[in-house]
CSV table of N, CA and C in Angstrom, one decimal:
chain,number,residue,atom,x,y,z
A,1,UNK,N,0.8,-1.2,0.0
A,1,UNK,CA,0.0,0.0,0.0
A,1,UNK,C,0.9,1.2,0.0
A,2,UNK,N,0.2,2.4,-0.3
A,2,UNK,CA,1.1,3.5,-0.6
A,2,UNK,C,1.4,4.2,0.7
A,3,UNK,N,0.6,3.9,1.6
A,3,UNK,CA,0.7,5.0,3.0
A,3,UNK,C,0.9,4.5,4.1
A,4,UNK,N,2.2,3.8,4.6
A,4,UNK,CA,2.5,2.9,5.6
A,4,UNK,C,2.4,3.7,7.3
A,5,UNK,N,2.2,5.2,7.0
A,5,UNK,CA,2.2,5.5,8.5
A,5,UNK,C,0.7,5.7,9.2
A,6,UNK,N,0.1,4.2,8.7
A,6,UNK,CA,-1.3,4.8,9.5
A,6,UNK,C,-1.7,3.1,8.9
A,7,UNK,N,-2.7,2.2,9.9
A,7,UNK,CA,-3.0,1.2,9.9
A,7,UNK,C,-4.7,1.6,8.9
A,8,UNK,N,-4.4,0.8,7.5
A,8,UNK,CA,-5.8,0.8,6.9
A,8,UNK,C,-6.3,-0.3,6.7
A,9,UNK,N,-7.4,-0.8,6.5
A,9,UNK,CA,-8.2,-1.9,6.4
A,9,UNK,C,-8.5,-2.0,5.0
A,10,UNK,N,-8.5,-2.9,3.8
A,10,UNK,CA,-9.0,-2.7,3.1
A,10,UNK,C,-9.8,-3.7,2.3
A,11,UNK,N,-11.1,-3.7,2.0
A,11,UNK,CA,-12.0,-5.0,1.4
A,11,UNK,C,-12.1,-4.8,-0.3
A,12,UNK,N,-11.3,-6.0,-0.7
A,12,UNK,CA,-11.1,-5.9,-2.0
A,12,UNK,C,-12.4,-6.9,-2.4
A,13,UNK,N,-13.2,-6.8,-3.6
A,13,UNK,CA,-13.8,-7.6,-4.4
A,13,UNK,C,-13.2,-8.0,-5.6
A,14,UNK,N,-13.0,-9.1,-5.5
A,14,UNK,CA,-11.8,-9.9,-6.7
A,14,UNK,C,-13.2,-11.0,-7.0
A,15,UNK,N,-12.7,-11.4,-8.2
A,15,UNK,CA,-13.3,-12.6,-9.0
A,15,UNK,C,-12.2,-14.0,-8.7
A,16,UNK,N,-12.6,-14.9,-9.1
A,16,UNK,CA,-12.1,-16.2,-8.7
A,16,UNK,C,-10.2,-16.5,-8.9
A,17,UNK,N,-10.5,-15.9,-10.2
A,17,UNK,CA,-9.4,-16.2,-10.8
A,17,UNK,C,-8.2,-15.0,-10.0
A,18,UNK,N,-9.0,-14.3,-9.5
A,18,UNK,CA,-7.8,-13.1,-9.0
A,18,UNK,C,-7.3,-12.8,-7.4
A,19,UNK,N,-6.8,-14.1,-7.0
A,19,UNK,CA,-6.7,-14.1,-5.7
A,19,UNK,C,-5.6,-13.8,-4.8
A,20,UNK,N,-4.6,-14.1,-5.8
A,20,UNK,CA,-3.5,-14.3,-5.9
A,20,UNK,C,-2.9,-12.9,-5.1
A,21,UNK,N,-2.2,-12.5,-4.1
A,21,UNK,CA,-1.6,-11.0,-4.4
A,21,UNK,C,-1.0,-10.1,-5.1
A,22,UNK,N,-0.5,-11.4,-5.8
A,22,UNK,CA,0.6,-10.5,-7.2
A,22,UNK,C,0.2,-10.5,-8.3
A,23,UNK,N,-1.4,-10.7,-8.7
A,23,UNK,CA,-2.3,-10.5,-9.7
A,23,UNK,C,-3.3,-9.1,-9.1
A,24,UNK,N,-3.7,-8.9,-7.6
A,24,UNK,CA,-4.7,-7.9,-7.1
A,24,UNK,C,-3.7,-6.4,-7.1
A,25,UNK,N,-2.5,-6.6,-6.3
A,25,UNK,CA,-1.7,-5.2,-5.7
A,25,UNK,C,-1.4,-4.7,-7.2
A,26,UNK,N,-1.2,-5.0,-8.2
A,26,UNK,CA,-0.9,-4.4,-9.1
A,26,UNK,C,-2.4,-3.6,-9.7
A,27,UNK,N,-3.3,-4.1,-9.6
A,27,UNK,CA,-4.7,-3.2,-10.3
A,27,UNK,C,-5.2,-2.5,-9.1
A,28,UNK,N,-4.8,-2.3,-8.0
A,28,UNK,CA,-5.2,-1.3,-7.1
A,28,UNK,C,-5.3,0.3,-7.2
A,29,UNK,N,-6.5,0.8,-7.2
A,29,UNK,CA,-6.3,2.2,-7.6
A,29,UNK,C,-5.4,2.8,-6.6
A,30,UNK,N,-5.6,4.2,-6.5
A,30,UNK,CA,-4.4,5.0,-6.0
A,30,UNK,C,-5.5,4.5,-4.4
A,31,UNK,N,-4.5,5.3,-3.6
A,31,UNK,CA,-5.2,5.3,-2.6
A,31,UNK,C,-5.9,6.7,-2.0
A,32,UNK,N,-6.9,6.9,-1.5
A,32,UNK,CA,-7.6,8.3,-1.7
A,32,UNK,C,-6.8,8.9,-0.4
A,33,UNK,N,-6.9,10.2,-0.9
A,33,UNK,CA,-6.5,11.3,0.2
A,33,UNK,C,-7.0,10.9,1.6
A,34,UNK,N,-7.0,11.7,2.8
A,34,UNK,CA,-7.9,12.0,3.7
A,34,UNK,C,-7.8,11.2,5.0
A,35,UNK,N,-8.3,11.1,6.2
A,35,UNK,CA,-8.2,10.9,7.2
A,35,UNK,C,-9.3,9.5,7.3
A,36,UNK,N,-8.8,8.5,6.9
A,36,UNK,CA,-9.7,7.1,7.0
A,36,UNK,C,-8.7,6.0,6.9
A,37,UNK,N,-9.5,5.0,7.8
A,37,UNK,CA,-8.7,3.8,8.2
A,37,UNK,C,-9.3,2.9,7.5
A,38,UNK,N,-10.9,2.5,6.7
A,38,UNK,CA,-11.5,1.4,6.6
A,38,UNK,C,-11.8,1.7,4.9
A,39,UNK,N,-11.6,1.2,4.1
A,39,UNK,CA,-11.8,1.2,2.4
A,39,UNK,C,-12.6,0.2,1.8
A,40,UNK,N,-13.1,-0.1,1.0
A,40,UNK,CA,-13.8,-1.0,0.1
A,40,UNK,C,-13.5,-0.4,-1.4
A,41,UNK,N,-13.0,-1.7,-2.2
A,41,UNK,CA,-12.4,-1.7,-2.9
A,41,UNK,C,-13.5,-2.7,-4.1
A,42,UNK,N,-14.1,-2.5,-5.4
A,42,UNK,CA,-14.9,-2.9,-6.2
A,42,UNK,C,-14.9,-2.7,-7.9
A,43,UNK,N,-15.0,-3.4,-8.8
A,43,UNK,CA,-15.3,-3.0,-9.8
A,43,UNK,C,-16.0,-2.1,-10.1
A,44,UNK,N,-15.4,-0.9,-11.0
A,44,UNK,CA,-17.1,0.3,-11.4
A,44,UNK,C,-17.3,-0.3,-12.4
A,45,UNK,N,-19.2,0.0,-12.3
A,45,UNK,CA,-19.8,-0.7,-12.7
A,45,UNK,C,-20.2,-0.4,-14.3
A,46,UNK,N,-19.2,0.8,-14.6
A,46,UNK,CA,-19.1,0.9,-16.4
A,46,UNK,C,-17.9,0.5,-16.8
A,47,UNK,N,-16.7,0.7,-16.0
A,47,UNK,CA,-16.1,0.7,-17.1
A,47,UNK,C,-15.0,-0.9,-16.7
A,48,UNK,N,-15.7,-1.1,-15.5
A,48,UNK,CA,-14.7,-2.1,-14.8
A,48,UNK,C,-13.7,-2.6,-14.2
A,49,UNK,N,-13.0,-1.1,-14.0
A,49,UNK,CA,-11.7,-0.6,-13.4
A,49,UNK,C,-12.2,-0.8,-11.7
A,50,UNK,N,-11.2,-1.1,-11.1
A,50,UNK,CA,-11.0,-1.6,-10.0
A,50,UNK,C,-11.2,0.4,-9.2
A,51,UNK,N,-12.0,0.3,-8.1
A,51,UNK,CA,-12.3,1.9,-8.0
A,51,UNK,C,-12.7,1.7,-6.4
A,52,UNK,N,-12.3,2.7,-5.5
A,52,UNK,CA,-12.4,2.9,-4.0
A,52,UNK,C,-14.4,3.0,-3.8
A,53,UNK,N,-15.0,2.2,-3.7
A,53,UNK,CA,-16.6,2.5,-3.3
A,53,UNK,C,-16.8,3.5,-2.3
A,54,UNK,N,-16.3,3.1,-1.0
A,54,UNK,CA,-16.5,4.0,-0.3
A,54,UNK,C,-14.9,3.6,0.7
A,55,UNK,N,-15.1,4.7,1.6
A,55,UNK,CA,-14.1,4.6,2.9
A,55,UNK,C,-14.5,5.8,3.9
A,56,UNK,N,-13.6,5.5,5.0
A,56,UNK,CA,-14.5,6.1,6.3
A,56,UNK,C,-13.4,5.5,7.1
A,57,UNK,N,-13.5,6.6,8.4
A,57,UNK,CA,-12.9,6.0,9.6
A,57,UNK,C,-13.6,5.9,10.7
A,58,UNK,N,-13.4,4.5,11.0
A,58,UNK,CA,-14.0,3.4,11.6
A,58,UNK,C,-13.4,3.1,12.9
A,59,UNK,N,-13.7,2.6,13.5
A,59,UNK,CA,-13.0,2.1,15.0
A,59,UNK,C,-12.9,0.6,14.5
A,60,UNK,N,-11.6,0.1,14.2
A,60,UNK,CA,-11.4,-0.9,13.8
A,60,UNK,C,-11.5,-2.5,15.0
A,61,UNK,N,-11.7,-3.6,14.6
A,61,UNK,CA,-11.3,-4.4,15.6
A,61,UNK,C,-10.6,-4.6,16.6
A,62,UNK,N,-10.3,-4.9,17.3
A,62,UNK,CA,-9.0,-4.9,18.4
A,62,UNK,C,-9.4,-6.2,19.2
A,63,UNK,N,-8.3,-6.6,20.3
A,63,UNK,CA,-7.8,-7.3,21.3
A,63,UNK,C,-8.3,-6.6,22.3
A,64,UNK,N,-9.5,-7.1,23.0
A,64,UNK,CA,-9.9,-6.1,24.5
A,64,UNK,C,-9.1,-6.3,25.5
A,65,UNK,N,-8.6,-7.6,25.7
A,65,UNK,CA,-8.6,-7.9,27.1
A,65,UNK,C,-6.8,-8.2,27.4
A,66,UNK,N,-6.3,-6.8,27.4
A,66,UNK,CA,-5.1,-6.0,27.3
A,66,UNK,C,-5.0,-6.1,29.0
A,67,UNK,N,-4.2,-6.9,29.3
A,67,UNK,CA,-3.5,-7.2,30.4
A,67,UNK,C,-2.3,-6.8,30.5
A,68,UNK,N,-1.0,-6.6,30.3
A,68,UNK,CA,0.1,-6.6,30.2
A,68,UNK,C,0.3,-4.9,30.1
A,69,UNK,N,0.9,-4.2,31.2
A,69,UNK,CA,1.4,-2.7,31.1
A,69,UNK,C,2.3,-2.1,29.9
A,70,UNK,N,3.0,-3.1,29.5
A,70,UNK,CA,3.7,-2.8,28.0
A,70,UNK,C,3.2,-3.0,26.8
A,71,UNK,N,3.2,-1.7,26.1
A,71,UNK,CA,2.0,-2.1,24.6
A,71,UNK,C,2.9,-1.6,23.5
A,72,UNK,N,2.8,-2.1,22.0
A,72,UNK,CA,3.9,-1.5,21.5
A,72,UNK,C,2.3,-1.3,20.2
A,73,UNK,N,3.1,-0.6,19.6
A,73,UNK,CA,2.3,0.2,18.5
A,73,UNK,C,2.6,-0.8,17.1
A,74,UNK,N,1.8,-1.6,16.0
A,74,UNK,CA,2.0,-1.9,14.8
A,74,UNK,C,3.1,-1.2,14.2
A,75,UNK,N,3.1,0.4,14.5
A,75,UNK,CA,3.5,0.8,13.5
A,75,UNK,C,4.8,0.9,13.7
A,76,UNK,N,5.4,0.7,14.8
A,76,UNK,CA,6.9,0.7,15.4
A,76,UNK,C,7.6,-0.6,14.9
A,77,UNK,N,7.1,-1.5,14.3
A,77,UNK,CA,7.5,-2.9,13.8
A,77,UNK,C,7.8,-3.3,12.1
A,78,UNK,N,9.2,-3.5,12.2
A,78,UNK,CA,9.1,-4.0,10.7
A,78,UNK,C,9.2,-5.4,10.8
A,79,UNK,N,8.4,-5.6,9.4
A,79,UNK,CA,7.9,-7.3,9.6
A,79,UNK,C,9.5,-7.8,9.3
A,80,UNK,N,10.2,-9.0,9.1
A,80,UNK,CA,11.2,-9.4,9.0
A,80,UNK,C,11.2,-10.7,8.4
A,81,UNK,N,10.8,-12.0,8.7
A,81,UNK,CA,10.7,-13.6,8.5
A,81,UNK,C,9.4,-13.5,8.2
A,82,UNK,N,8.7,-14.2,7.7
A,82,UNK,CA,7.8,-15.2,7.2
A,82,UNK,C,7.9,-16.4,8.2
A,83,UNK,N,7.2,-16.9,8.9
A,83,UNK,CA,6.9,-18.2,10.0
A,83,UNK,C,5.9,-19.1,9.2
A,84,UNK,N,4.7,-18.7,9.1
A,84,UNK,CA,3.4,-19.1,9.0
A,84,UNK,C,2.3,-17.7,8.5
A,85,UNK,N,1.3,-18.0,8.1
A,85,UNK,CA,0.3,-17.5,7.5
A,85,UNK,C,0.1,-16.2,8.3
A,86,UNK,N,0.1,-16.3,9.6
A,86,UNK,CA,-0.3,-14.7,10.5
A,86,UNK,C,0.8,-14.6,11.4
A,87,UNK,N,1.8,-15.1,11.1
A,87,UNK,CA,3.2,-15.2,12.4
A,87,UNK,C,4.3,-14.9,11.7
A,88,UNK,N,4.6,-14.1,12.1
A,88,UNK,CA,6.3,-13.4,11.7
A,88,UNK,C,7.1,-13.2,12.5
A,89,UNK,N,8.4,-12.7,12.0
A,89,UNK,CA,8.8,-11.9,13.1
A,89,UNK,C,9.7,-11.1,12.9
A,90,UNK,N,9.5,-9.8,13.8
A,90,UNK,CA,9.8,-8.4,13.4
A,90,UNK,C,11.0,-8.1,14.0
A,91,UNK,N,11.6,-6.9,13.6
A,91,UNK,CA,12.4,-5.7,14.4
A,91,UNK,C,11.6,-4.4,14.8
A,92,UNK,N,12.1,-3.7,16.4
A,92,UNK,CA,11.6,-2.3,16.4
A,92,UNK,C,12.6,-1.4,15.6
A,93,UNK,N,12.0,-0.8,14.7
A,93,UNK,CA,12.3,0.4,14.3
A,93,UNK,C,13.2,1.1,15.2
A,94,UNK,N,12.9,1.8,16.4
A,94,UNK,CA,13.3,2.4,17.1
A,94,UNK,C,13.4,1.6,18.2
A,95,UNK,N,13.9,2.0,18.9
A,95,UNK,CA,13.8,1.9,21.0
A,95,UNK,C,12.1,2.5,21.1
A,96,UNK,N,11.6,1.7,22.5
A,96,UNK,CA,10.1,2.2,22.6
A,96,UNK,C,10.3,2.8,23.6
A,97,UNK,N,9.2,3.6,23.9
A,97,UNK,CA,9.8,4.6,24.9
A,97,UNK,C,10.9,5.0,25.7
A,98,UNK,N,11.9,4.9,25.0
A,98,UNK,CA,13.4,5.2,25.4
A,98,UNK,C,14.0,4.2,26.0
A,99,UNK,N,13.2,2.3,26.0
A,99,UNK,CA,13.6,1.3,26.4
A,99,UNK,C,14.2,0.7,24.9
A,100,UNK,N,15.6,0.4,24.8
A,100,UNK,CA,16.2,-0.7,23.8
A,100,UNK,C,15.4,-2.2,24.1
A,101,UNK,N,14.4,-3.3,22.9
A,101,UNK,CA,14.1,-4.0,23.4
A,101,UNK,C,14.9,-4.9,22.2
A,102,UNK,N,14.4,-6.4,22.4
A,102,UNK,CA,15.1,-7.3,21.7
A,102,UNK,C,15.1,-7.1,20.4
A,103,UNK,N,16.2,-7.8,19.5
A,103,UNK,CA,16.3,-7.1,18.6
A,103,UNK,C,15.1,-7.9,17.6
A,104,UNK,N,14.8,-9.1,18.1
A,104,UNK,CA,13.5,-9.5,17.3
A,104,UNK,C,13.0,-10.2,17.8
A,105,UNK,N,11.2,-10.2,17.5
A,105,UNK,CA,10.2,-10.9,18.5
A,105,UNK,C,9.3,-11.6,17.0
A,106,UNK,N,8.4,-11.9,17.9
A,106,UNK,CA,7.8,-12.9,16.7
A,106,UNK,C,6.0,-12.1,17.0
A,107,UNK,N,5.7,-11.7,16.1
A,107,UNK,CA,4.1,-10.9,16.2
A,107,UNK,C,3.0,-12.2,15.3
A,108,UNK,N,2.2,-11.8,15.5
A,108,UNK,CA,0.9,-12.6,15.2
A,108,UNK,C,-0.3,-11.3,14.9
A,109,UNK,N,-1.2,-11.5,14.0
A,109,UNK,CA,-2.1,-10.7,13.3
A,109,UNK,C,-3.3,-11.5,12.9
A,110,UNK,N,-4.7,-11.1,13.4
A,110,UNK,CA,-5.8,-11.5,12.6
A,110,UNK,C,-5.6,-11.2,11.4
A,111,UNK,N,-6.2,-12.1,10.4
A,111,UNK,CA,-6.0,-11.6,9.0
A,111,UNK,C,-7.7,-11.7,9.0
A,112,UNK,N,-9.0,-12.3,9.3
A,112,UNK,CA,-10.2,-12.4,9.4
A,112,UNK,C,-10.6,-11.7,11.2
A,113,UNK,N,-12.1,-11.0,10.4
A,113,UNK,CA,-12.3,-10.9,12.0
A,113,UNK,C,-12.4,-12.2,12.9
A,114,UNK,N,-13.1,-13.4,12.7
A,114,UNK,CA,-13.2,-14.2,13.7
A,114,UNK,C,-11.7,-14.8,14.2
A,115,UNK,N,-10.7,-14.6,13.4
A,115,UNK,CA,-9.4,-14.6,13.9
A,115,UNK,C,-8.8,-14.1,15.6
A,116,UNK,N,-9.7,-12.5,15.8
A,116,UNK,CA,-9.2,-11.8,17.0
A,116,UNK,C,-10.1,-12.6,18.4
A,117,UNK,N,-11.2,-13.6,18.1
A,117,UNK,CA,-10.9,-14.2,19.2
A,117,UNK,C,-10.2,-15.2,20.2
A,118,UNK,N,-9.7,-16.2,18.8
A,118,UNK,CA,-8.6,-16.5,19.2
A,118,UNK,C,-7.3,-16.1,20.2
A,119,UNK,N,-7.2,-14.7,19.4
A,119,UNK,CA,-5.9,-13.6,20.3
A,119,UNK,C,-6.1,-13.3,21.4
A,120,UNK,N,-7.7,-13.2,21.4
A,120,UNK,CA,-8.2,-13.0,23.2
A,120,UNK,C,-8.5,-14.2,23.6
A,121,UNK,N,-8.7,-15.4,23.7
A,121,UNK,CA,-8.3,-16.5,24.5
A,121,UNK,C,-6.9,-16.7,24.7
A,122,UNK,N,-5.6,-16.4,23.6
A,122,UNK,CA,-4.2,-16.4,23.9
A,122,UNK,C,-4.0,-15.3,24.4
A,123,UNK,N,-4.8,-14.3,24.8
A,123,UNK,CA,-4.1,-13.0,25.8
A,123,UNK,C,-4.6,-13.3,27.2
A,124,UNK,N,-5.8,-14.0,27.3
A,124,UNK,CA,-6.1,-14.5,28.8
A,124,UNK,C,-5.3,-15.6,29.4
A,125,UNK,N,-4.8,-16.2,28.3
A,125,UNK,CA,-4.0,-17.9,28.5
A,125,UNK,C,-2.7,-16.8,29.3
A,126,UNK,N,-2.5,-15.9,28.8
A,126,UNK,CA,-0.8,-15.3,29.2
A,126,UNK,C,-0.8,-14.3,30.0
A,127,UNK,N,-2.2,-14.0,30.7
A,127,UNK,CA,-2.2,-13.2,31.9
A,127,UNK,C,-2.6,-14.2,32.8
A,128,UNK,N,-2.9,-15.5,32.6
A,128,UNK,CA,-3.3,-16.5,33.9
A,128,UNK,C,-1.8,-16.9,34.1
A,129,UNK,N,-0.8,-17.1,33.1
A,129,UNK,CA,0.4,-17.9,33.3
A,129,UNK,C,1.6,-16.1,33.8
A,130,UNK,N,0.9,-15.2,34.0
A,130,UNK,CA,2.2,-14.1,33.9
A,130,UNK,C,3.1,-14.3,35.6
A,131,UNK,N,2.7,-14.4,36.4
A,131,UNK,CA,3.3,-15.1,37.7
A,131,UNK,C,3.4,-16.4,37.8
A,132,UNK,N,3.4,-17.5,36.6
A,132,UNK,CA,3.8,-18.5,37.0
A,132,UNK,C,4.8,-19.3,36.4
A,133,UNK,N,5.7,-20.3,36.4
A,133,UNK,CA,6.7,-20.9,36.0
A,133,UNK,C,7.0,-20.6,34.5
A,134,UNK,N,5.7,-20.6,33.9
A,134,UNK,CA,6.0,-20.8,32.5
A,134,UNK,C,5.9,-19.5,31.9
A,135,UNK,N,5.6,-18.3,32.2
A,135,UNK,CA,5.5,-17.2,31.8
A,135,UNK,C,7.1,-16.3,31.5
A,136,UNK,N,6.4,-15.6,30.3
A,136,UNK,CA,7.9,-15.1,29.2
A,136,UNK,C,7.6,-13.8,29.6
A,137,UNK,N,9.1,-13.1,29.8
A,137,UNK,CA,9.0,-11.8,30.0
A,137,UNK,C,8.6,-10.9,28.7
A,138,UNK,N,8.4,-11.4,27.6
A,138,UNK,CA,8.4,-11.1,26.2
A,138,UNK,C,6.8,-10.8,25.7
A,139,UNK,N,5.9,-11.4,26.3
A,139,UNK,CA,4.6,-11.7,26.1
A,139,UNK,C,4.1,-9.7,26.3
A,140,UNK,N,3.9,-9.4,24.8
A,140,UNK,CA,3.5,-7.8,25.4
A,140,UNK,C,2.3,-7.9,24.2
A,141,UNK,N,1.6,-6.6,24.2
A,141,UNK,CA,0.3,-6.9,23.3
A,141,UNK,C,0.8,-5.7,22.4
A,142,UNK,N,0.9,-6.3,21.2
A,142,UNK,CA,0.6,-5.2,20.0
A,142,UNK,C,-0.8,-4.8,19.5
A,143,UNK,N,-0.5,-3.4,19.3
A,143,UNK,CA,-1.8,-3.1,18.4
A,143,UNK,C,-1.7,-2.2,17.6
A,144,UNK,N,-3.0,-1.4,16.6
A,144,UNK,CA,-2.9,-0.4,15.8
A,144,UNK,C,-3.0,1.0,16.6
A,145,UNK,N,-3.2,2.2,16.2
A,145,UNK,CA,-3.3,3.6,16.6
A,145,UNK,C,-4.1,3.7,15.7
């Protein structure tokens, strides 16, 4: 996407054959000006060009049950490895609030909404285990802004 300092959401309408990434990102219109997080992405319906329907800013999904006093921001992370389908793992860009942290951690992302419940069963699993033997000092919650 063209505007990496701001978390957007975007719902593309593709046909069967167009699933692929490296068949969709290349017919993506521009991306529109203005202060929005949430896009829908469609064929117009004359001429067939791939065209923004609408967008708006939205209060996107999230992880409620934010236990852990250390929170780092999406945007402070560059992705790094490939793991698995929603698992990577990153570097901080910078020091977070003026703490140097490791030089790489491993992040996880709903890629569907029913995905983020999941994250909230594994954010309660790591606030029951935070005082006990098996608990990582590493376990922090990422999110968007």
């Amino acid at each position: 996407m063209a505007n990496y300092d701001r978390i957007q959401l975007l719902n593309v309408e593709v046909d069967r054959e167009d699933v692929s990434d490296h068949l969709i990102i290349p017919q993506l219109p521009p991306i529109p000006e203005g202060d929005w997080n949430q896009g829908h992405i469609t064929k117009h319906p004359e001429n067939g060009n791939p065209y923004f329907s609408q967008h708006a800013k939205v209060i996107l999904p999230t992880i409620c049950s934010i236990w852990h006093p250390r929170q780092i921001d999406w945007l402070e992370l560059e992705q790094a490895q490939w793991l698995r389908s929603n698992v990577y793992t990153a570097n901080f860009k910078t020091t977070v609030g003026g703490i140097s942290l490791a030089d790489e951690i491993v992040i996880k992302f709903a890629r569907f909404p029913w995905e983020l419940q999941y994250y909230e069963d594994e954010t309660r699993v790591y606030e029951r285990m935070e005082n006990g033997p098996l608990a990582s000092s590493a376990s922090w919650n990422v999110g968007a802004s």
